[in-house]
C-alpha positions as a printed Julia matrix, in Angstrom:
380×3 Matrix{Float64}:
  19.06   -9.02   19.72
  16.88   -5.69   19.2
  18.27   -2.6    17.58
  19.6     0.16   19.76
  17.19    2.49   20.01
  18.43    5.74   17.58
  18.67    2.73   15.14
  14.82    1.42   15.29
  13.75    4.87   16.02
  15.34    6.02   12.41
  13.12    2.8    11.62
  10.09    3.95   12.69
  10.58    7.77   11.39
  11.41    6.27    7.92
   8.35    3.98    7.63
   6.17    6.93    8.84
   7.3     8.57    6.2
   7.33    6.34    3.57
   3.84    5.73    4.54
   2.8     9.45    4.3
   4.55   10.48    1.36
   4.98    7.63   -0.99
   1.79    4.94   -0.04
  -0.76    7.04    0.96
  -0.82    9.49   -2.52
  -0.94    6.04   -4.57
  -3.67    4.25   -3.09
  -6.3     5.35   -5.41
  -4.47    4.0    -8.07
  -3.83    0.62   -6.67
  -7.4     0.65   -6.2
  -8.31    0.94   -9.85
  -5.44   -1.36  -11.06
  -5.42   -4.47   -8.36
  -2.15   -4.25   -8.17
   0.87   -2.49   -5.81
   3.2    -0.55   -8.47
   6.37   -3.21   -8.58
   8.69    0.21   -8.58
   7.29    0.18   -4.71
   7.61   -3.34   -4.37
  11.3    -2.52   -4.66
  11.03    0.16   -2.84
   9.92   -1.94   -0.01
  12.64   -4.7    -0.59
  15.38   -2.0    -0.1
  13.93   -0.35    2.85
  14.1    -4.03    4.24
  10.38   -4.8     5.0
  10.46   -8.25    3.89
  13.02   -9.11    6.93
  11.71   -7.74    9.5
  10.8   -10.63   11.72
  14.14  -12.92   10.34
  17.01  -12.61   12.31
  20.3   -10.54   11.01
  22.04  -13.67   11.08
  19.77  -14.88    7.95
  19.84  -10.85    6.22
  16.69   -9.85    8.44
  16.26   -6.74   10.26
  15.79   -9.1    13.59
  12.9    -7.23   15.33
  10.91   -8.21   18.37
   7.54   -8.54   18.66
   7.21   -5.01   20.45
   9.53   -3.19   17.59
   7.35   -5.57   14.75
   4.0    -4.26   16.09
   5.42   -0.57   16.41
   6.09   -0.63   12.71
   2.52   -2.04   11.88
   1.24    0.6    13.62
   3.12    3.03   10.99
   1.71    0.51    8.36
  -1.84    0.97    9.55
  -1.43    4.19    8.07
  -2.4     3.45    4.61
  -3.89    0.76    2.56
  -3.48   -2.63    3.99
  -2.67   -3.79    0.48
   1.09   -1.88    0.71
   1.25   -4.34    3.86
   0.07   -7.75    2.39
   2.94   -7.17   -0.27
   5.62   -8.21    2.56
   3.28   -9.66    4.94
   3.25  -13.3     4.37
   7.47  -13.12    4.35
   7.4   -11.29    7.68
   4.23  -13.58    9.26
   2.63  -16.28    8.71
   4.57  -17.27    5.48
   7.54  -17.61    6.67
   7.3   -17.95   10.66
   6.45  -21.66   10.41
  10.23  -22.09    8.89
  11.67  -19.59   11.57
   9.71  -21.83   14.37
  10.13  -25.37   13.27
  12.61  -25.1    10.31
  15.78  -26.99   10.77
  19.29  -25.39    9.98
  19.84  -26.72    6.45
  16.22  -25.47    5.74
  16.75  -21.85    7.47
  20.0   -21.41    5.31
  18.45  -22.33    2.04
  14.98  -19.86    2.4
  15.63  -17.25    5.45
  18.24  -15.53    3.5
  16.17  -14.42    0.46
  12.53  -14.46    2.27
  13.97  -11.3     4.06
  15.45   -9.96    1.14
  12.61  -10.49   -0.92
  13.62  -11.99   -3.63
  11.57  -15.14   -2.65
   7.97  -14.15   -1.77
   5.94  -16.86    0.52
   2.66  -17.86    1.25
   1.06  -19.69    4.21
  -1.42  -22.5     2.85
  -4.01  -24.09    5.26
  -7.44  -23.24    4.17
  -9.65  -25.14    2.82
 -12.82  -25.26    0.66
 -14.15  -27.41    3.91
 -11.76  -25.97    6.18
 -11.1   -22.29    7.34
 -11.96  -21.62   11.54
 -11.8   -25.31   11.8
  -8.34  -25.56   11.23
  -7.88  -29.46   12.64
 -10.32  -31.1     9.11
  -7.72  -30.71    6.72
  -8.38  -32.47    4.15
  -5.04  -32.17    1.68
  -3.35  -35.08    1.93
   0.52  -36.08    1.79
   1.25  -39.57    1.66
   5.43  -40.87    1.73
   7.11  -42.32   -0.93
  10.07  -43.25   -0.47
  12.22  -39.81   -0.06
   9.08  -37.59   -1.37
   5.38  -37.06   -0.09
   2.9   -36.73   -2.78
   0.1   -33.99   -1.78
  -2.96  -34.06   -3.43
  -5.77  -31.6    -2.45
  -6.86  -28.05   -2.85
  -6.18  -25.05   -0.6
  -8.94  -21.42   -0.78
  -8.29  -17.73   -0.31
  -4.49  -18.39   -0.17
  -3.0   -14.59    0.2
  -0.2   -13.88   -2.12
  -0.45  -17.22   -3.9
   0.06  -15.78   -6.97
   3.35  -14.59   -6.39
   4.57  -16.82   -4.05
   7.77  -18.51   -4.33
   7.33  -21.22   -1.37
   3.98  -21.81    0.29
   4.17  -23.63    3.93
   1.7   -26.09    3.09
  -0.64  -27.97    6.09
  -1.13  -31.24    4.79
  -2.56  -34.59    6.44
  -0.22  -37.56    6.63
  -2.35  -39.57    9.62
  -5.35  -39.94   11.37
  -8.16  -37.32   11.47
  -8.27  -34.39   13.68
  -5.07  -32.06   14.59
  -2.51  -34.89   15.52
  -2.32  -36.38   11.9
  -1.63  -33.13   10.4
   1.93  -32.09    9.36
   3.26  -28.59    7.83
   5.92  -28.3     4.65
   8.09  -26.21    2.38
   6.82  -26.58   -1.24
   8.39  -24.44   -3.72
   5.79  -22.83   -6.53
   7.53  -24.52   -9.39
   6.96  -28.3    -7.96
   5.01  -30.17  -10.94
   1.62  -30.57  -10.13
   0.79  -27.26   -8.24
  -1.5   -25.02   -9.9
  -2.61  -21.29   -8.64
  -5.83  -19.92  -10.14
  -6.65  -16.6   -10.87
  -6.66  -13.91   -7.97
 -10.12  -13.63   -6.42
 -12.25  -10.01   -6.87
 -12.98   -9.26   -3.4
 -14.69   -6.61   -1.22
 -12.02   -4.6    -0.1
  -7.91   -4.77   -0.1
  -7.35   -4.17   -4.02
  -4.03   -5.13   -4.62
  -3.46   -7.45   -2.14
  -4.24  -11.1    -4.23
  -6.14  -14.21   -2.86
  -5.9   -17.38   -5.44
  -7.25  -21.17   -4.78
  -3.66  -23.33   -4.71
  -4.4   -27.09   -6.02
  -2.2   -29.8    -5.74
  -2.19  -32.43   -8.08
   0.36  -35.6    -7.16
   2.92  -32.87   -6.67
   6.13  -34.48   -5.38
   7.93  -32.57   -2.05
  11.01  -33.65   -1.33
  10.56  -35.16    2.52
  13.41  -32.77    3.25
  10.65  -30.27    3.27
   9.07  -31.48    5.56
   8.79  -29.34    8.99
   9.23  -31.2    12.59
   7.94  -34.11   13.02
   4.97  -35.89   11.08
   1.81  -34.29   12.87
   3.23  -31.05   14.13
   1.67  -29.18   11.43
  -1.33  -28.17   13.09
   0.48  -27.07   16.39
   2.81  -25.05   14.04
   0.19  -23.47   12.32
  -1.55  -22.31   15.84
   2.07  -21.01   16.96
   2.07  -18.86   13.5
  -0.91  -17.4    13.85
  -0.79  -16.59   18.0
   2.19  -14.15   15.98
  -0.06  -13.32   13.11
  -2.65  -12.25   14.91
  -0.89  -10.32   17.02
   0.64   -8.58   13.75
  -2.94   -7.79   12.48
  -4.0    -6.23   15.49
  -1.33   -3.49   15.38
  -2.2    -2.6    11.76
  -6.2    -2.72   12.51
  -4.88   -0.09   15.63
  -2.66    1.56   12.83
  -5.62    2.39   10.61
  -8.53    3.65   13.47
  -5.99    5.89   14.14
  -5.74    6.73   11.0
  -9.38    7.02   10.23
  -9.58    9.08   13.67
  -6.92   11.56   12.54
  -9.39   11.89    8.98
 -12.59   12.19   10.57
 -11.19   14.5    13.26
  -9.85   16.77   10.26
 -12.71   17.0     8.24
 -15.38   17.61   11.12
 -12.87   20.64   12.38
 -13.57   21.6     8.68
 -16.68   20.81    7.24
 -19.74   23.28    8.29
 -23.23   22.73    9.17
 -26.06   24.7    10.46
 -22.87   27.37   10.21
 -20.74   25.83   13.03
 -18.3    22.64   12.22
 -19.16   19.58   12.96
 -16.54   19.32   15.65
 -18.96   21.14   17.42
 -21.69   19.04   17.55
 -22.17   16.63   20.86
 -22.99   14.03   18.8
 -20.17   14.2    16.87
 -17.68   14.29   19.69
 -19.48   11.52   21.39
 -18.22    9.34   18.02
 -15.26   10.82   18.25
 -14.29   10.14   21.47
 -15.8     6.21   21.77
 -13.46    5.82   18.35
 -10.11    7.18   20.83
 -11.19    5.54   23.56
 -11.48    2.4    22.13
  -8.7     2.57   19.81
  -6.52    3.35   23.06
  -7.6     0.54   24.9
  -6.35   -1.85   21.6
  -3.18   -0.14   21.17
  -2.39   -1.08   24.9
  -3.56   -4.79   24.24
  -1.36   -5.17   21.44
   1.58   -3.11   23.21
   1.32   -5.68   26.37
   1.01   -9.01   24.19
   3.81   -8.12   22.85
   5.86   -7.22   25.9
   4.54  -10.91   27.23
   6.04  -12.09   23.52
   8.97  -11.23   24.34
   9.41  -12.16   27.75
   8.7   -15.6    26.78
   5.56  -16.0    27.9
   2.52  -18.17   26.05
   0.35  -15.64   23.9
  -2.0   -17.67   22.7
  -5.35  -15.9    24.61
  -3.41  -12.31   25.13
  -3.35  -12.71   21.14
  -6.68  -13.54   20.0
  -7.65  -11.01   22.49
  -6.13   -8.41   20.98
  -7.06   -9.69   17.26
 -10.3    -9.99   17.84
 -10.53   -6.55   20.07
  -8.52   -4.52   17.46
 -10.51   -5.62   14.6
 -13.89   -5.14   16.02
 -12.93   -1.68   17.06
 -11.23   -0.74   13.43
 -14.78   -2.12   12.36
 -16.59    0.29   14.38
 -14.42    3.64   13.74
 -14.8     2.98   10.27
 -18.21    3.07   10.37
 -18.45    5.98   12.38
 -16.24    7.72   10.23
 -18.36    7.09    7.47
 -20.66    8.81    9.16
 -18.84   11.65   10.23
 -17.86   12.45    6.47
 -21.5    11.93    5.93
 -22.45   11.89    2.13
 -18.52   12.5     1.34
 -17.74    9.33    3.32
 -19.52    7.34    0.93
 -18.2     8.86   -2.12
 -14.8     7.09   -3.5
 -12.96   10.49   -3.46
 -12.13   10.5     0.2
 -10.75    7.38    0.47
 -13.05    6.7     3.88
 -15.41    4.57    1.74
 -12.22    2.3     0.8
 -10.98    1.78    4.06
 -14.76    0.96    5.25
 -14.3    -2.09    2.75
 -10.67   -2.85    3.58
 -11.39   -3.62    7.6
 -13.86   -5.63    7.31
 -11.76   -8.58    6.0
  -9.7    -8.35    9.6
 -12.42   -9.71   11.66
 -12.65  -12.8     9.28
  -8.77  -13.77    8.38
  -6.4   -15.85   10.5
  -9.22  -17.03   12.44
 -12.94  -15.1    12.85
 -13.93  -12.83   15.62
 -16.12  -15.99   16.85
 -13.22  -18.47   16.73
 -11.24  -15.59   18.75
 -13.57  -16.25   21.31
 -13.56  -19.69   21.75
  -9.69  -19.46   21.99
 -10.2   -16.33   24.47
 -12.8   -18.51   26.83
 -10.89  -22.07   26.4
  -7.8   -20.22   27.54
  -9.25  -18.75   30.22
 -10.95  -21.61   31.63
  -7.38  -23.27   31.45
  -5.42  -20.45   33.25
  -8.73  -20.92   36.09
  -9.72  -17.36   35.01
């Protein structure tokens, strides 16, 4: 059930704080190191961040989808590194379990995944499959009471600290049907991480290649049936996209709130900036826009709740929200003018850190396809 509402409000207060006052003065440094400060990482354990989608009954905070997106909209706030340190437990790395798990596997993982003593990690890319999730190419093939995977997996996020990835695997025939999802711990022999990617934007938040190399899971592991893996993956993401849109609404606003300040500010021609047409006309396409995907999210996640299938009203507002972070970054950019472009500001950063949004858990194109497919279906 949800919290009462003094209860999730305290929530909401203390992660807008957090975010002001502890994450947002360290993000230069986790910048220039790769890596979130494990002091916060604690931090972030205690506060309960790593439970927030797991139900009390497994240690979790037990949000719903419209008190989840509410607090990524506080997280949008600052880097989306801080995020990605407990966004795999409270998404796609553990939602597969939460979905699909059965009670013997719930009670063994749920309980320290929201704690955060275990950290997971959702595995289904591929060096020949990313947007076209149905080719995987990974194979796990029974014996006896084990499977044996063999394969690679690409741009795995958190892989190299991940206790338990949920591994998409193929066990049958080719295309989405003979693929099947699992629970393989990090310490199975045979699985290998490599060393974390250097990337564009999002210092701190780690993408390795995961290969597996006869490694032996237990068919315990497995999750439903043999070649429900790729309809468990879609059912993750429909939640994981809808996650990412509320943190790409999170930082516009953000990035609104910074441009806003510094064109009240910053003089030119000896008036601010703030009072140049030109300038409010970015200014105002960067609110109204934003608006418009903080209402998408808001509603998808009412419909969430309710029960209802998410699967367009999601990659709707995934691809919508990260287009629009896209473009208020850019505008802000240009707002700060020279300054945005320097590292100093920060605005530069965050330029680099959206831009990975409109390509993760599934591109702005494959959003599309799902968006017109599922309309066609519904008859418009």
């Amino acid at each position: 059930m949800p919290l009462d509402a003094e209860s999730f409000d305290l929530l909401l207060t203390t992660v807008r704080r957090y975010v002001t006052e502890r994450l947002r003065p360290l993000e230069a440094r986790v910048e220039q190191d790769d890596e979130v400060p494990t002091d916060i990482v604690q931090e972030m354990r205690e506060m309960g961040l790593f439970g927030l989608s797991i139900r009390e009954e497994y240690g979790g905070l037990g949000l719903t989808m419209g008190e989840e997106v509410r607090v990524a909209l506080e997280l949008g706030g600052t880097t989306p590194a801080f995020r990605s340190v407990f966004g795999t437990n409270v998404g796609i790395g553990s939602q597969g379990l939460v979905m699909a798990g059965s009670d013997a596997q719930k009670a063994q993982w749920l309980p320290r995944i929201a704690s955060g003593e275990v950290i997971t990690s959702f595995a289904l890319t591929e060096p020949g499959a990313g947007s076209d999730s149905a080719s995987v190419q990974t194979r796990a093939v029974r014996d006896g009471d084990v499977y044996r995977l063999n394969g690679s997996k690409r741009f795995i996020t958190n892989a190299d600290k991940a206790s338990l990835f949920t591994v998409m695997a193929r066990t049958g025939e080719p295309g989405a049907k003979g693929v099947s999802a699992f629970l393989v711990p990090a310490d199975l022999p045979g699985l290998g991480i490599g060393r974390p990617e250097k990337k564009m934007g999002q210092q701190g938040a780690h993408v390795c290649d995961v290969i597996f190399d006869d490694v032996a899971v237990p068919a315990a592991n497995r999750l439903g049936e043999e070649g429900e893996g790729f309809r468990i993956a879609m059912q993750v993401l429909d939640r994981g996209r809808l996650h990412i849109a509320a943190v790409c609404v999170g930082i516009a606003e953000r990035l609104i709130a910074d441009a806003v300040g510094y064109a009240k500010e910053r003089k030119q021609f000896g008036q601010p900036l703030a009072d140049f047409q030109l300038v409010q006309a970015m200014i105002a396409d960067s609110k109204t826009e934003t608006l418009a995907a903080r209402a998408l999210v808001i509603e998808a996640a009412r419909l969430k709740d309710e029960g209802a299938p998410i699967t367009l009203e999601a990659a709707a507002a995934k691809y919508f929200a990260s287009e629009t972070v896209g473009r208020v970054a850019d505008r802000a950019v240009q707002i700060f003018g020279g300054a945005g472009y320097i590292a100093d500001y920060g605005i530069e950063r965050l330029y680099r850190d959206v831009r990975l949004f409109r390509i993760y858990e599934g591109t702005s194109q494959v959003q599309q396809l799902v968006i017109a497919r599922e309309t066609l279906k519904r008859g418009g």
